[in-house]
Coordinates of C-alpha atoms in Angstrom, one line a residue:
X140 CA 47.5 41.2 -40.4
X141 CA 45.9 39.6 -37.5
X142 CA 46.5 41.0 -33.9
X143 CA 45.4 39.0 -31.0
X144 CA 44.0 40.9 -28.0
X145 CA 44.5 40.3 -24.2
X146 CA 41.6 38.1 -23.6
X147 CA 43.2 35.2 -26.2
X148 CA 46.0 35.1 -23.4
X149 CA 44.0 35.7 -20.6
X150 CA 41.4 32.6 -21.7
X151 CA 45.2 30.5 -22.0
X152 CA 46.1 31.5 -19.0
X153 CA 43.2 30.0 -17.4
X154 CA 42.6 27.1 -19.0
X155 CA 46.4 26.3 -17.8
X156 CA 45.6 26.5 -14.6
X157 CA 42.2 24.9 -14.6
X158 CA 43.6 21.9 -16.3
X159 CA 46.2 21.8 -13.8
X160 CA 43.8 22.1 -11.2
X161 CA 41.6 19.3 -12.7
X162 CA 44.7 17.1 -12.7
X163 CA 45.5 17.8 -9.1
X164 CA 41.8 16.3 -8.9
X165 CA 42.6 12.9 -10.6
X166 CA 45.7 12.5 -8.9
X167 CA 43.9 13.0 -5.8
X168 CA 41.0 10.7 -6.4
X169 CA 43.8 7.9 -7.2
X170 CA 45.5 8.1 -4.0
X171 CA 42.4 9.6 -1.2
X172 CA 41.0 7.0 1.3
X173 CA 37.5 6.5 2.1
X174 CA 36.9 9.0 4.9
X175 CA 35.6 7.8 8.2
X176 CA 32.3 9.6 9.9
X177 CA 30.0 9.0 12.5
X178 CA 26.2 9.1 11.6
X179 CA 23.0 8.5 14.6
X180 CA 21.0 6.1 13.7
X181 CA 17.7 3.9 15.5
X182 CA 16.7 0.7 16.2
X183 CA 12.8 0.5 16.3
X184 CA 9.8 -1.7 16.6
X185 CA 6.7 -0.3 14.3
X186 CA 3.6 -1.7 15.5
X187 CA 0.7 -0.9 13.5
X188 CA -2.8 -0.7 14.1
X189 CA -5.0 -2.4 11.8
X190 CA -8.3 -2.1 13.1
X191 CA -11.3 -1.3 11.7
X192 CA -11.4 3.0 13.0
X193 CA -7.7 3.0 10.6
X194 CA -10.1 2.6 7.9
X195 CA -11.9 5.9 8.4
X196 CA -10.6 8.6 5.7
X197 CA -9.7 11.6 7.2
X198 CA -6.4 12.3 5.5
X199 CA -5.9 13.5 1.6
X200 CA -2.9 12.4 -0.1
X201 CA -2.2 14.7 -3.8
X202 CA -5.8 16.0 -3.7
X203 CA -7.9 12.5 -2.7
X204 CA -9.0 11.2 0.3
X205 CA -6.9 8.5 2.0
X206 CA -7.4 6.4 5.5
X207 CA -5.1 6.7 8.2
X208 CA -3.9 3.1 7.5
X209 CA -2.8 4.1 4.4
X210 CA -1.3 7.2 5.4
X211 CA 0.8 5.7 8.3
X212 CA 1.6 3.3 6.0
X213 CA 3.4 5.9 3.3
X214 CA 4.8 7.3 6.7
X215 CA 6.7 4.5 7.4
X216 CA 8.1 4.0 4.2
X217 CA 8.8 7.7 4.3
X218 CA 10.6 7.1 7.7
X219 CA 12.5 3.7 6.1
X220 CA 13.6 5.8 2.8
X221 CA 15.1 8.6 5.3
X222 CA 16.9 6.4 7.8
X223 CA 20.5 6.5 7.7
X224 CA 22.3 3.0 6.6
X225 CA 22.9 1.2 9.7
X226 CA 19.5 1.9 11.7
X227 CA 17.5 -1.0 12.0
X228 CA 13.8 -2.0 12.0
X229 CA 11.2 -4.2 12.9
X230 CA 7.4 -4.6 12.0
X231 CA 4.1 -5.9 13.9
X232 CA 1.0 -5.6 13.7
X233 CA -1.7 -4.7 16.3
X234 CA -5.6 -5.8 16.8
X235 CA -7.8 -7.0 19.6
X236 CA -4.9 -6.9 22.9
X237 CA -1.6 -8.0 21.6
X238 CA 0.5 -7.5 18.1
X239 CA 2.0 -9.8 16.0
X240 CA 5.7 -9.9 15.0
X241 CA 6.1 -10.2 10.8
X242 CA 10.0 -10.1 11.3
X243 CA 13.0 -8.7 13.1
X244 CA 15.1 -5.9 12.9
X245 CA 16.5 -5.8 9.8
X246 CA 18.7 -3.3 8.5
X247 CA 16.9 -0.4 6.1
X248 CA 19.7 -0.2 3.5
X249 CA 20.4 -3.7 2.8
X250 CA 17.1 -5.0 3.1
X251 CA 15.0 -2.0 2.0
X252 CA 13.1 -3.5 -1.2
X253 CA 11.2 -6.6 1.4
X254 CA 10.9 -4.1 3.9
X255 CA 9.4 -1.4 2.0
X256 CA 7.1 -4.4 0.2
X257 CA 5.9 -5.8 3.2
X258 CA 4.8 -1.7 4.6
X259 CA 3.1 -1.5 1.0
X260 CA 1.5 -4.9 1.7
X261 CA -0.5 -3.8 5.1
X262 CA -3.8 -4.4 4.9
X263 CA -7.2 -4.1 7.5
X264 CA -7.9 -8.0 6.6
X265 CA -5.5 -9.4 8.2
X266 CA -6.8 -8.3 11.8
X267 CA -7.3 -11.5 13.6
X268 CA -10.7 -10.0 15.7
X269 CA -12.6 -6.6 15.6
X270 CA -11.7 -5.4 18.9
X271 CA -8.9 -3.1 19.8
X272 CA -7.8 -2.7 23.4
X273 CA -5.2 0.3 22.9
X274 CA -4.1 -0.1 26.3
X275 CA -3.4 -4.0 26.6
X276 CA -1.8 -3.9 23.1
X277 CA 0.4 -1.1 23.9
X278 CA 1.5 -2.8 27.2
X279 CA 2.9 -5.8 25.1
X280 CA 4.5 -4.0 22.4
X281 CA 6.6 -2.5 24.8
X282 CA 7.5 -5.6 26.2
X283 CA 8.2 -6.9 22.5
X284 CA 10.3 -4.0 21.8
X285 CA 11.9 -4.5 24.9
X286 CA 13.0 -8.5 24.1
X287 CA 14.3 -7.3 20.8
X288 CA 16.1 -4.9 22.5
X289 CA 14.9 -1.9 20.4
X290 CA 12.8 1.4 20.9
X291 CA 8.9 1.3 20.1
X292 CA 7.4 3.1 17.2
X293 CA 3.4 2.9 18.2
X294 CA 1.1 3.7 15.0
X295 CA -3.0 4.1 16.3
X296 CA -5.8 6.6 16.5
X297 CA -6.1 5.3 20.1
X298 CA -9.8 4.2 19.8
X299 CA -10.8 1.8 22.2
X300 CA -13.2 -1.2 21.5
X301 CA -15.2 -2.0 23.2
X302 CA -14.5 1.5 25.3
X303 CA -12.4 1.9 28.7
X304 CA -14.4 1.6 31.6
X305 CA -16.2 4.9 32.9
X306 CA -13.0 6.3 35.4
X307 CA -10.3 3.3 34.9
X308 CA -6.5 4.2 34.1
X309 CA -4.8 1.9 32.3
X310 CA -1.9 -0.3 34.4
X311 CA 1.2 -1.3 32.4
X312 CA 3.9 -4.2 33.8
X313 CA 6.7 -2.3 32.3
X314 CA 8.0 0.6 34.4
X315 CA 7.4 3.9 32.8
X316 CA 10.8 5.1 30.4
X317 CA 11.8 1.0 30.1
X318 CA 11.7 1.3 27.3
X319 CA 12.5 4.7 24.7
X320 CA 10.2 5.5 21.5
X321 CA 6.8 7.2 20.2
X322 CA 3.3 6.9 19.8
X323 CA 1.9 8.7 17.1
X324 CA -1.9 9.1 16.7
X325 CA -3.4 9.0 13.7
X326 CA -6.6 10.5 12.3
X327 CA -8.3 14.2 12.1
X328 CA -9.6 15.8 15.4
X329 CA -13.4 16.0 14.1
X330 CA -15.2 12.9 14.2
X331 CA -15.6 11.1 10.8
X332 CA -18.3 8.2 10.3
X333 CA -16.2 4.5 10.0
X334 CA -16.4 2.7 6.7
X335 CA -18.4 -0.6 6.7
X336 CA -17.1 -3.8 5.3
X337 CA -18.9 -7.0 4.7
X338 CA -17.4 -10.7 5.1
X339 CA -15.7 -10.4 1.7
X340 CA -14.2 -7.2 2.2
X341 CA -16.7 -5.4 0.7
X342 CA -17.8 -1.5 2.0
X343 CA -21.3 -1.3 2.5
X344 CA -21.6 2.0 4.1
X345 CA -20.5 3.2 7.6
X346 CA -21.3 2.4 11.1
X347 CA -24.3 3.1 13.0
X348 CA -24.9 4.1 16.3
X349 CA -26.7 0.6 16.8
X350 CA -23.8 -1.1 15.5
X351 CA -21.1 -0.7 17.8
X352 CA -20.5 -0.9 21.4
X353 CA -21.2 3.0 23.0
X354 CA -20.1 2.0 27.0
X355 CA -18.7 -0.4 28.7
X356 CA -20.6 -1.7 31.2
X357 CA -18.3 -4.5 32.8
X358 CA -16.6 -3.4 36.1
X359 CA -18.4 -1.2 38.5
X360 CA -21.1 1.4 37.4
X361 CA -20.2 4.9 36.4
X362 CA -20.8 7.8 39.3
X363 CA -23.5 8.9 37.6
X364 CA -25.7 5.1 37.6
X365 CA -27.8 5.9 40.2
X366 CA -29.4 9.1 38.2
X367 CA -30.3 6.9 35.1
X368 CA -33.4 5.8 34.0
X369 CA -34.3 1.7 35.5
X370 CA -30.9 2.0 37.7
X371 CA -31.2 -0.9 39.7
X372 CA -27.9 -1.7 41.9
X373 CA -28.3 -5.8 42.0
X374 CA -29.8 -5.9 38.3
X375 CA -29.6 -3.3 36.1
X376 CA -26.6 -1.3 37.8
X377 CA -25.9 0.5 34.6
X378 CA -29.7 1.4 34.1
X379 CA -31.8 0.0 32.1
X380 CA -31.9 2.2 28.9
X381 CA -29.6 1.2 25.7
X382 CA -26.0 3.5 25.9
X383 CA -26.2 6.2 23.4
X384 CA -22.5 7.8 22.5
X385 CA -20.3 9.0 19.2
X386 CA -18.2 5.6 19.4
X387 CA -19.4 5.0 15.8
X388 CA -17.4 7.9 14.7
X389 CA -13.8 8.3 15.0
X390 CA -11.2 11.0 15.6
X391 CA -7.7 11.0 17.0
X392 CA -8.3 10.4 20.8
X393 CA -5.2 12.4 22.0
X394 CA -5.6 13.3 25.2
X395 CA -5.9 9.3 26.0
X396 CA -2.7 8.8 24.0
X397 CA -0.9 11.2 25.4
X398 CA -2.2 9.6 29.3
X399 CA -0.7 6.6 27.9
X400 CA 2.7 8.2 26.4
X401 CA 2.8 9.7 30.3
X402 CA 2.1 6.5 31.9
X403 CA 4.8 4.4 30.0
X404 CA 7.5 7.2 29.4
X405 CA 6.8 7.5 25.9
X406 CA 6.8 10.9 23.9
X407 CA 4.0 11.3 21.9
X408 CA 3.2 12.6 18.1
X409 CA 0.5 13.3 15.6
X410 CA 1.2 12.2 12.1
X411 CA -0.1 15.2 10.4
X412 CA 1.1 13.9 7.0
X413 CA 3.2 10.9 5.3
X414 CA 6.7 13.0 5.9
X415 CA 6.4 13.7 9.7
X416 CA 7.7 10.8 11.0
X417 CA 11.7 11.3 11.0
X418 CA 12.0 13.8 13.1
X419 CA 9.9 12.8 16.2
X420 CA 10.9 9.6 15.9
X421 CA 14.7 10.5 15.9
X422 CA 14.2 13.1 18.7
X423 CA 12.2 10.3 21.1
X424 CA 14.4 7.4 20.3
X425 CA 18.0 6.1 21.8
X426 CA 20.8 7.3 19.7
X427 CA 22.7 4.6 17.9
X428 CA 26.2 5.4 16.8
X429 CA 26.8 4.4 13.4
X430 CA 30.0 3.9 11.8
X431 CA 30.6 4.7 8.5
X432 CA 32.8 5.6 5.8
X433 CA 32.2 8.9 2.8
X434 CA 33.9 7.8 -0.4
X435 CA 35.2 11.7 -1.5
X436 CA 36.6 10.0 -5.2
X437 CA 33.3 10.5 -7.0
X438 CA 33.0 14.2 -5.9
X439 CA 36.6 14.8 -7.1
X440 CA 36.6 13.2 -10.2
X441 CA 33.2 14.9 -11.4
X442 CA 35.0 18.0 -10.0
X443 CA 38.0 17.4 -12.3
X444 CA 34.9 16.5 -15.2
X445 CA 33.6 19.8 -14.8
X446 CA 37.1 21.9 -14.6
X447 CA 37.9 20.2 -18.4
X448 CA 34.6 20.5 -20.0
X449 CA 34.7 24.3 -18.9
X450 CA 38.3 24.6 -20.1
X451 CA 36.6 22.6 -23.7
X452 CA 34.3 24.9 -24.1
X453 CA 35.3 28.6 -22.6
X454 CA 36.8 29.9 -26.3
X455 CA 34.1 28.7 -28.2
X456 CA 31.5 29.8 -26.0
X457 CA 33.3 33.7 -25.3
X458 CA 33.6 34.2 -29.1
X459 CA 30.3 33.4 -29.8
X460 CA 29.4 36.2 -27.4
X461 CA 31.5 38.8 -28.8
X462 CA 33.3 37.9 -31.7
X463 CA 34.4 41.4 -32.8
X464 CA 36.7 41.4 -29.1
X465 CA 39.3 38.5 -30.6
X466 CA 40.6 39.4 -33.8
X467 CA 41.1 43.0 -35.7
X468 CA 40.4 43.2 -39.3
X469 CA 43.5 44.2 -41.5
X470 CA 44.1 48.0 -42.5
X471 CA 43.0 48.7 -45.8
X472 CA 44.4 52.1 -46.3
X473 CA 48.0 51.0 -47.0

């Protein structure tokens, strides 16, 4: 004779009121409209530096060395794989005193496979000239942002070349908080030598002290001109000896960023790593509404999944853990 314990009426008990349940669940995902939220989004120009100091490598990505080019590079894509649907954005790049638009504000969902090969496509070569003036670039980024009507996203390790004038602040057209966004400096706080490239985009080495410009010596003379060696005021006003300096090694120059993030209403940042960029960026920049809608059907219907396989498989899976608890064996004295 075969007696069935509680639990065989317990485990029907339940798997009644799970597969209810999990019908309740279809039904629901049938009849449930899209649900309407409200997510903040941004608008933003990225202007990149490309210059020849973005080559030096003072970052490590998984273990290797990697420039800051590169790194504010997997940044950005970082930053355009995060952004909610909706936000928008925009590219340039930036060498010698002005950037150059690649394309407009596009949106990051929609057109996130040419926006995300384009970021992967950045590249040191296509600098039109070897200077970079921080300051004048920086002055008409702002006012690009500003025409597209969207916050500025400023990528550089702020080295000038050739160097700001001894004691002269930078002047910007646009008044300061014009326009909202970030610069974020790039690069390592100790100095690191510059990698070398030759007219085929070859390295050959790094910079040497002879090899790049160590003062600026348009404008009027530093304080201190009259104390050099040869200083002569009509025709050697700067003296006479050759300008001897670190400008051949590079580091984040942060306290000059962060004059210019004061001086334009900017917040600043320092891109520690290629996931750093969200939050700053979302923190400095104008909220943008963004309308949208959460479609809940998927959630219930894998819910409703779940519910039946667990109802499926809740016998066979309790008798293989105790076996003995389901049936009693006959009685063999009678």
């Amino acid at each position: 004779m075969t007696v069935r314990l509680p639990l065989a009426h317990n485990l029907r008990g339940r798997r009644f009121q799970a597969l209810t349940l999990a019908l309740c669940l279809v039904a629901a995902a049938l009849v449930v409209p899209p649900l309407p939220v409200t997510r903040t989004g941004v608008a933003a120009l990225a202007v990149v530096d490309i210059t020849g100091s973005m080559n030096t490598r003072d970052y490590a990505i998984d273990g290797h060395p990697e420039s800051r080019l590169e790194t504010a590079k997997a940044a950005l894509r970082r930053l355009v794989a995060d952004l909610p649907c909706g936000s928008r954005m925009a590219l340039g790049l930036f060498t010698e005193r002005r950037p150059f638009l690649l394309f407009a504000p596009v949106e990051v969902c929609a057109d996130f496979t040419p926006l995300d090969g384009e970021l992967s496509a950045l590249d040191w070569r296509m600098a039109w000239e070897g200077d970079s003036r921080i300051a004048a670039g920086l002055d008409r980024a702002i006012a690009m942002a500003a025409e597209l009507g969207v916050d500025l996203l400023f990528l550089t390790d702020g080295q000038e070349t050739p160097p700001q004038p001894a004691g002269r602040t930078p002047t910007f057209d646009a008044k300061p908080g014009a326009v909202r966004g970030l610069i974020v400096g790039t690069g390592g706080y100790g100095l690191s030598p510059i990698p070398k490239f030759d007219d085929r985009g070859r390295e050959r080495g790094f910079y040497a002290e002879t090899d790049v410009q160590q003062e600026n010596r348009f404008g009027p003379p530093p304080e201190d001109a009259e104390t050099r060696e040869g200083y002569e005021p009509r025709n050697a006003p700067f003296g006479a000896a050759a300008a001897h300096g670190t400008e051949h090694l590079s580091s984040v120059r942060e306290n000059y960023l962060k004059t210019l993030a004061a001086a334009t209403g900017l917040a600043y940042a320092h891109l520690d790593g290629p996931d750093c960029l969200s939050k700053p960026l979302l923190a400095a920049a104008t909220p943008r509404p963004l309308p949208g809608r959460i479609d809940p059907r998927p959630f219930l219907g894998a819910a409703a999944l779940l519910l039946m396989l667990g109802v499926l498989l809740a016998a066979p899976l309790a008798a293989l853990g105790n076996p003995a608890r389901l049936l009693v064996p006959r009685d063999r004295s009678t």
